Structures are given as structure tokens and as C-alpha cells.
PDB file of C-alpha atoms in Angstrom:
ATOM      1  CA  MET A1032       1.297  38.169 -13.050  1.00  0.00           C
ATOM      2  CA  THR A1033       2.990  38.992 -16.339  1.00  0.00           C
ATOM      3  CA  GLY A1034       3.916  36.944 -19.359  1.00  0.00           C
ATOM      4  CA  THR A1035       6.415  37.472 -22.112  1.00  0.00           C
ATOM      5  CA  SER A1036       6.989  35.710 -25.341  1.00  0.00           C
ATOM      6  CA  ASN A1037      10.455  35.494 -26.932  1.00  0.00           C
ATOM      7  CA  SER A1038      11.009  33.480 -30.000  1.00  0.00           C
ATOM      8  CA  LEU A1039      14.109  31.577 -31.054  1.00  0.00           C
ATOM      9  CA  PRO A1040      14.302  30.593 -34.680  1.00  0.00           C
ATOM     10  CA  GLY A1041      11.680  27.934 -35.169  1.00  0.00           C
ATOM     11  CA  MET A1042      10.834  27.593 -31.479  1.00  0.00           C
ATOM     12  CA  PRO A1043       8.332  29.676 -29.475  1.00  0.00           C
ATOM     13  CA  PHE A1044       9.421  30.402 -25.972  1.00  0.00           C
ATOM     14  CA  TYR A1045       7.188  31.472 -23.166  1.00  0.00           C
ATOM     15  CA  CYS A1046       8.218  32.776 -19.902  1.00  0.00           C
ATOM     16  CA  LEU A1047       5.820  33.363 -17.061  1.00  0.00           C
ATOM     17  CA  ARG A1048       6.739  35.598 -14.212  1.00  0.00           C
ATOM     18  CA  VAL A1049       4.697  35.528 -11.103  1.00  0.00           C
ATOM     19  CA  ARG A1050       4.864  38.280  -8.531  1.00  0.00           C
ATOM     20  CA  PHE A1051       2.931  38.251  -5.325  1.00  0.00           C
ATOM     21  CA  ARG A1052       2.016  41.922  -5.206  1.00  0.00           C
ATOM     22  CA  GLY A1053       0.222  42.663  -2.020  1.00  0.00           C
ATOM     23  CA  LEU A1054       0.323  39.069  -0.925  1.00  0.00           C
ATOM     24  CA  PRO A1055       2.664  38.488   1.982  1.00  0.00           C
ATOM     25  CA  PHE A1056       5.261  35.760   1.694  1.00  0.00           C
ATOM     26  CA  ALA A1057       3.726  33.966   4.692  1.00  0.00           C
ATOM     27  CA  MET A1058       0.379  33.727   2.908  1.00  0.00           C
ATOM     28  CA  ALA A1059       2.081  32.209  -0.150  1.00  0.00           C
ATOM     29  CA  ALA A1060       3.877  29.692   2.089  1.00  0.00           C
ATOM     30  CA  VAL A1061       0.612  28.697   3.711  1.00  0.00           C
ATOM     31  CA  VAL A1062      -0.980  28.092   0.323  1.00  0.00           C
ATOM     32  CA  PHE A1063       2.085  26.058  -0.770  1.00  0.00           C
ATOM     33  CA  LEU A1064       1.934  23.944   2.408  1.00  0.00           C
ATOM     34  CA  ALA A1065      -1.820  23.327   1.949  1.00  0.00           C
ATOM     35  CA  VAL A1066      -1.180  21.954  -1.510  1.00  0.00           C
ATOM     36  CA  ILE A1067       1.635  19.696  -0.308  1.00  0.00           C
ATOM     37  CA  LEU A1068      -0.501  18.335   2.586  1.00  0.00           C
ATOM     38  CA  SER A1069      -3.344  17.624   0.181  1.00  0.00           C
ATOM     39  CA  ILE A1070      -1.070  15.596  -1.956  1.00  0.00           C
ATOM     40  CA  ALA A1071       0.211  13.669   1.124  1.00  0.00           C
ATOM     41  CA  VAL A1072      -3.356  12.892   2.273  1.00  0.00           C
ATOM     42  CA  VAL A1073      -4.300  11.605  -1.186  1.00  0.00           C
ATOM     43  CA  SER A1074      -1.189   9.440  -1.190  1.00  0.00           C
ATOM     44  CA  ALA A1075      -2.069   7.973   2.236  1.00  0.00           C
ATOM     45  CA  ILE A1076      -5.590   7.143   1.131  1.00  0.00           C
ATOM     46  CA  THR A1077      -4.241   5.461  -1.925  1.00  0.00           C
ATOM     47  CA  ASN A1078      -1.885   3.342   0.200  1.00  0.00           C
ATOM     48  CA  ILE A1079      -4.657   2.221   2.497  1.00  0.00           C
ATOM     49  CA  THR A1080      -6.817   1.419  -0.521  1.00  0.00           C
ATOM     50  CA  THR A1081      -3.966  -0.689  -1.941  1.00  0.00           C
ATOM     51  CA  ASP A1082      -3.737  -2.661   1.344  1.00  0.00           C
ATOM     52  CA  GLU A1083      -7.512  -3.003   1.481  1.00  0.00           C
ATOM     53  CA  HIS A1084      -7.647  -4.419  -2.086  1.00  0.00           C
ATOM     54  CA  ALA A1085      -4.865  -6.856  -1.382  1.00  0.00           C
ATOM     55  CA  LEU A1086      -6.738  -8.244   1.611  1.00  0.00           C
ATOM     56  CA  LEU A1087     -10.068  -8.419  -0.138  1.00  0.00           C
ATOM     57  CA  SER A1088      -8.446 -10.371  -2.989  1.00  0.00           C
ATOM     58  CA  LEU A1089      -8.356 -13.513  -0.872  1.00  0.00           C
ATOM     59  CA  GLU A1090     -10.649 -16.021  -2.484  1.00  0.00           C
ATOM     60  CA  ALA A1091     -12.608 -16.398   0.781  1.00  0.00           C
ATOM     61  CA  PRO A1092     -12.243 -13.101   2.571  1.00  0.00           C
ATOM     62  CA  ILE A1093     -13.202 -12.750   6.190  1.00  0.00           C
ATOM     63  CA  THR A1094     -16.891 -11.976   6.402  1.00  0.00           C
ATOM     64  CA  SER A1095     -16.338  -9.130   8.817  1.00  0.00           C
ATOM     65  CA  TRP A1096     -14.004  -7.397   6.338  1.00  0.00           C
ATOM     66  CA  SER A1097     -15.820  -4.614   4.531  1.00  0.00           C
ATOM     67  CA  SER A1098     -14.475  -1.284   3.413  1.00  0.00           C
ATOM     68  CA  SER A1099     -17.925   0.208   3.730  1.00  0.00           C
ATOM     69  CA  VAL A1100     -18.281  -0.657   7.400  1.00  0.00           C
ATOM     70  CA  ILE A1101     -14.924  -0.053   9.185  1.00  0.00           C
ATOM     71  CA  HIS A1102     -11.385   1.001   8.430  1.00  0.00           C
ATOM     72  CA  VAL A1103      -8.991  -1.731   7.250  1.00  0.00           C
ATOM     73  CA  CYS A1104      -6.924  -1.322  10.481  1.00  0.00           C
ATOM     74  CA  ASN A1105      -9.924  -2.470  12.460  1.00  0.00           C
ATOM     75  CA  TRP A1106     -10.538  -5.615  10.497  1.00  0.00           C
ATOM     76  CA  THR A1107     -10.203  -9.055  12.209  1.00  0.00           C
ATOM     77  CA  GLY A1108      -6.572 -10.215  12.166  1.00  0.00           C
ATOM     78  CA  VAL A1109      -5.173  -6.933  10.840  1.00  0.00           C
ATOM     79  CA  THR A1110      -2.658  -4.823  12.762  1.00  0.00           C
ATOM     80  CA  CYS A1111      -1.546  -1.501  11.291  1.00  0.00           C
ATOM     81  CA  ASN A1112       1.577   0.516  11.966  1.00  0.00           C
ATOM     82  CA  ARG A1113       1.505   4.177  13.165  1.00  0.00           C
ATOM     83  CA  HIS A1114       1.043   5.329   9.557  1.00  0.00           C
ATOM     84  CA  GLY A1115      -2.086   3.258   9.058  1.00  0.00           C
ATOM     85  CA  ARG A1116      -0.452   0.638   6.831  1.00  0.00           C
ATOM     86  CA  VAL A1117      -0.990  -3.104   7.320  1.00  0.00           C
ATOM     87  CA  ALA A1118       2.012  -4.345   9.362  1.00  0.00           C
ATOM     88  CA  ALA A1119       0.748  -7.713  10.624  1.00  0.00           C
ATOM     89  CA  LEU A1120      -1.772 -10.194   9.359  1.00  0.00           C
ATOM     90  CA  ASN A1121      -2.933 -12.988  11.636  1.00  0.00           C
ATOM     91  CA  LEU A1122      -5.441 -15.224   9.875  1.00  0.00           C
ATOM     92  CA  SER A1123      -4.591 -18.376  11.827  1.00  0.00           C
ATOM     93  CA  ASN A1124      -7.375 -20.888  12.508  1.00  0.00           C
ATOM     94  CA  MET A1125      -9.904 -19.071  10.378  1.00  0.00           C
ATOM     95  CA  GLY A1126     -10.879 -21.957   8.028  1.00  0.00           C
ATOM     96  CA  LEU A1127      -9.678 -20.080   4.945  1.00  0.00           C
ATOM     97  CA  LEU A1128      -9.093 -21.951   1.646  1.00  0.00           C
ATOM     98  CA  GLY A1129      -7.905 -21.217  -1.874  1.00  0.00           C
ATOM     99  CA  THR A1130      -4.637 -19.781  -3.041  1.00  0.00           C
ATOM    100  CA  ILE A1131      -2.679 -16.775  -1.879  1.00  0.00           C
ATOM    101  CA  PRO A1132      -3.464 -14.022  -4.442  1.00  0.00           C
ATOM    102  CA  PRO A1133      -0.557 -12.155  -6.090  1.00  0.00           C
ATOM    103  CA  SER A1134      -1.931  -8.866  -4.756  1.00  0.00           C
ATOM    104  CA  MET A1135      -0.795  -9.917  -1.245  1.00  0.00           C
ATOM    105  CA  GLY A1136       2.632  -8.812  -2.444  1.00  0.00           C
ATOM    106  CA  ASN A1137       1.274  -5.217  -2.383  1.00  0.00           C
ATOM    107  CA  LEU A1138       1.236  -5.244   1.454  1.00  0.00           C
ATOM    108  CA  SER A1139       4.578  -3.426   1.323  1.00  0.00           C
ATOM    109  CA  PHE A1140       4.690  -2.686   5.061  1.00  0.00           C
ATOM    110  CA  LEU A1141       3.873  -6.199   6.174  1.00  0.00           C
ATOM    111  CA  VAL A1142       6.289  -7.392   8.886  1.00  0.00           C
ATOM    112  CA  SER A1143       4.389 -10.512  10.209  1.00  0.00           C
ATOM    113  CA  LEU A1144       2.201 -12.966   8.269  1.00  0.00           C
ATOM    114  CA  ASN A1145       0.463 -15.826  10.123  1.00  0.00           C
ATOM    115  CA  LEU A1146      -1.696 -18.125   7.963  1.00  0.00           C
ATOM    116  CA  ARG A1147      -1.355 -21.173  10.303  1.00  0.00           C
ATOM    117  CA  ASN A1148      -3.973 -23.920  10.311  1.00  0.00           C
ATOM    118  CA  ASN A1149      -6.142 -23.026   7.239  1.00  0.00           C
ATOM    119  CA  SER A1150      -6.589 -24.779   3.929  1.00  0.00           C
ATOM    120  CA  PHE A1151      -4.549 -22.615   1.570  1.00  0.00           C
ATOM    121  CA  SER A1152      -3.213 -24.512  -1.373  1.00  0.00           C
ATOM    122  CA  GLY A1153      -0.922 -23.982  -4.386  1.00  0.00           C
ATOM    123  CA  GLY A1154       2.373 -22.107  -4.231  1.00  0.00           C
ATOM    124  CA  MET A1155       3.458 -18.717  -3.002  1.00  0.00           C
ATOM    125  CA  PRO A1156       2.962 -16.079  -5.727  1.00  0.00           C
ATOM    126  CA  LYS A1157       6.186 -14.544  -6.999  1.00  0.00           C
ATOM    127  CA  GLU A1158       4.841 -11.104  -6.058  1.00  0.00           C
ATOM    128  CA  MET A1159       5.461 -11.972  -2.377  1.00  0.00           C
ATOM    129  CA  VAL A1160       9.108 -11.026  -3.114  1.00  0.00           C
ATOM    130  CA  HIS A1161       7.946  -7.371  -2.670  1.00  0.00           C
ATOM    131  CA  LEU A1162       7.413  -7.950   1.026  1.00  0.00           C
ATOM    132  CA  ARG A1163      10.833  -6.513   1.874  1.00  0.00           C
ATOM    133  CA  ARG A1164       9.957  -5.727   5.522  1.00  0.00           C
ATOM    134  CA  ILE A1165       8.694  -9.257   6.374  1.00  0.00           C
ATOM    135  CA  LYS A1166      10.348 -10.736   9.474  1.00  0.00           C
ATOM    136  CA  GLU A1167       7.999 -13.552  10.502  1.00  0.00           C
ATOM    137  CA  ILE A1168       5.934 -15.988   8.377  1.00  0.00           C
ATOM    138  CA  ASN A1169       3.912 -18.948   9.767  1.00  0.00           C
ATOM    139  CA  LEU A1170       2.401 -21.182   7.049  1.00  0.00           C
ATOM    140  CA  ASN A1171       2.155 -24.373   9.097  1.00  0.00           C
ATOM    141  CA  PHE A1172      -0.849 -26.763   8.654  1.00  0.00           C
ATOM    142  CA  ASN A1173      -1.991 -25.698   5.143  1.00  0.00           C
ATOM    143  CA  ASP A1174      -1.896 -27.573   1.875  1.00  0.00           C
ATOM    144  CA  PHE A1175       0.790 -25.553   0.041  1.00  0.00           C
ATOM    145  CA  SER A1176       2.707 -27.268  -2.765  1.00  0.00           C
ATOM    146  CA  GLY A1177       6.127 -26.567  -4.219  1.00  0.00           C
ATOM    147  CA  GLY A1178       9.076 -25.012  -2.541  1.00  0.00           C
ATOM    148  CA  LEU A1179       9.308 -21.738  -0.763  1.00  0.00           C
ATOM    149  CA  PRO A1180      10.709 -18.743  -2.654  1.00  0.00           C
ATOM    150  CA  THR A1181      14.306 -18.004  -1.682  1.00  0.00           C
ATOM    151  CA  PHE A1182      13.343 -14.687  -0.028  1.00  0.00           C
ATOM    152  CA  MET A1183      11.253 -16.631   2.513  1.00  0.00           C
ATOM    153  CA  LEU A1184      14.296 -18.814   3.327  1.00  0.00           C
ATOM    154  CA  GLY A1185      16.444 -15.851   4.221  1.00  0.00           C
ATOM    155  CA  GLU A1186      18.635 -16.262   1.043  1.00  0.00           C
ATOM    156  CA  LYS A1187      19.699 -13.312  -0.983  1.00  0.00           C
TER     157      LYS A1187
END
């Protein structure tokens, strides 16, 4: 590895040249891929943590939900996609109450949401607009107030 310093008037300039002397290209490629894969794993863990926090933010979370016990994809009422992201949430008939927290809008891979027959109240948080993949929503038999956001009505 060599370094040179050239100066332009008033501006220092540094150039770093890296040569892999004695290190085959294949080895350098393996190191590069290991770094990229490490970044991808950290990103996947962050995404699951985001989904986990969104679910735990319910005012009355399901008692069997605990990040210290089992993976979020194994929680009651949660179905994940092949990438381990929450794709369906079926909390029907669970006796839940309170409001829908804004962080539920962070479930960016959610396709199906079933909250039927609980005691949720208030309105839908504006953050739910982030659920771009949502195809099915069942909110029947709750105590919601106000109108539904236009994205839930299929309007653009």
C-alpha cells in the first residue's frame, strides 16, 4: 500500500493506492463478498427488529409475544414472508383494546391485516399510509371512530 500527497494551491490532496501484492484476486473478492454479506445480515436483523417493535407497540400486546423467547415470525397471529418480514397479521377475536399505534405503519411488507372482533378505538393513524403492499384489511366489530384513510378505500 502506498500513499502520495499532492497539493493544489490552498488544498491538500491525498491519493491512496492499494495494491494486492501476493494476494490473489480471488482472495480479495472473497473478503469483499464477506463484507457485503455482513452488511446484508445486519440490514435483515434491523428489519425484523422494526417489525418486532411495531407489534410490541400495541397498547395490549399478546402475552405470548416476547422477543426474548421466540422469533417474531413464530408469534401468535403473525405470518412472515420468505424473507422473514411480517406479511400477515391476524389478531381477530383476541380481546385487544386501545388504539392502533402509529408504528404499525412500519410493517412495510404487510399484505393482510385482520383485527376483527376486538375493542380497538380511535382512528387509523396516518402512518398506515406506508403499508403500500396491503391487499386485505378486516376491521369489523371494533369501536373505531372517524373515516377511513383514502388509501384503505382504494383511492389514489
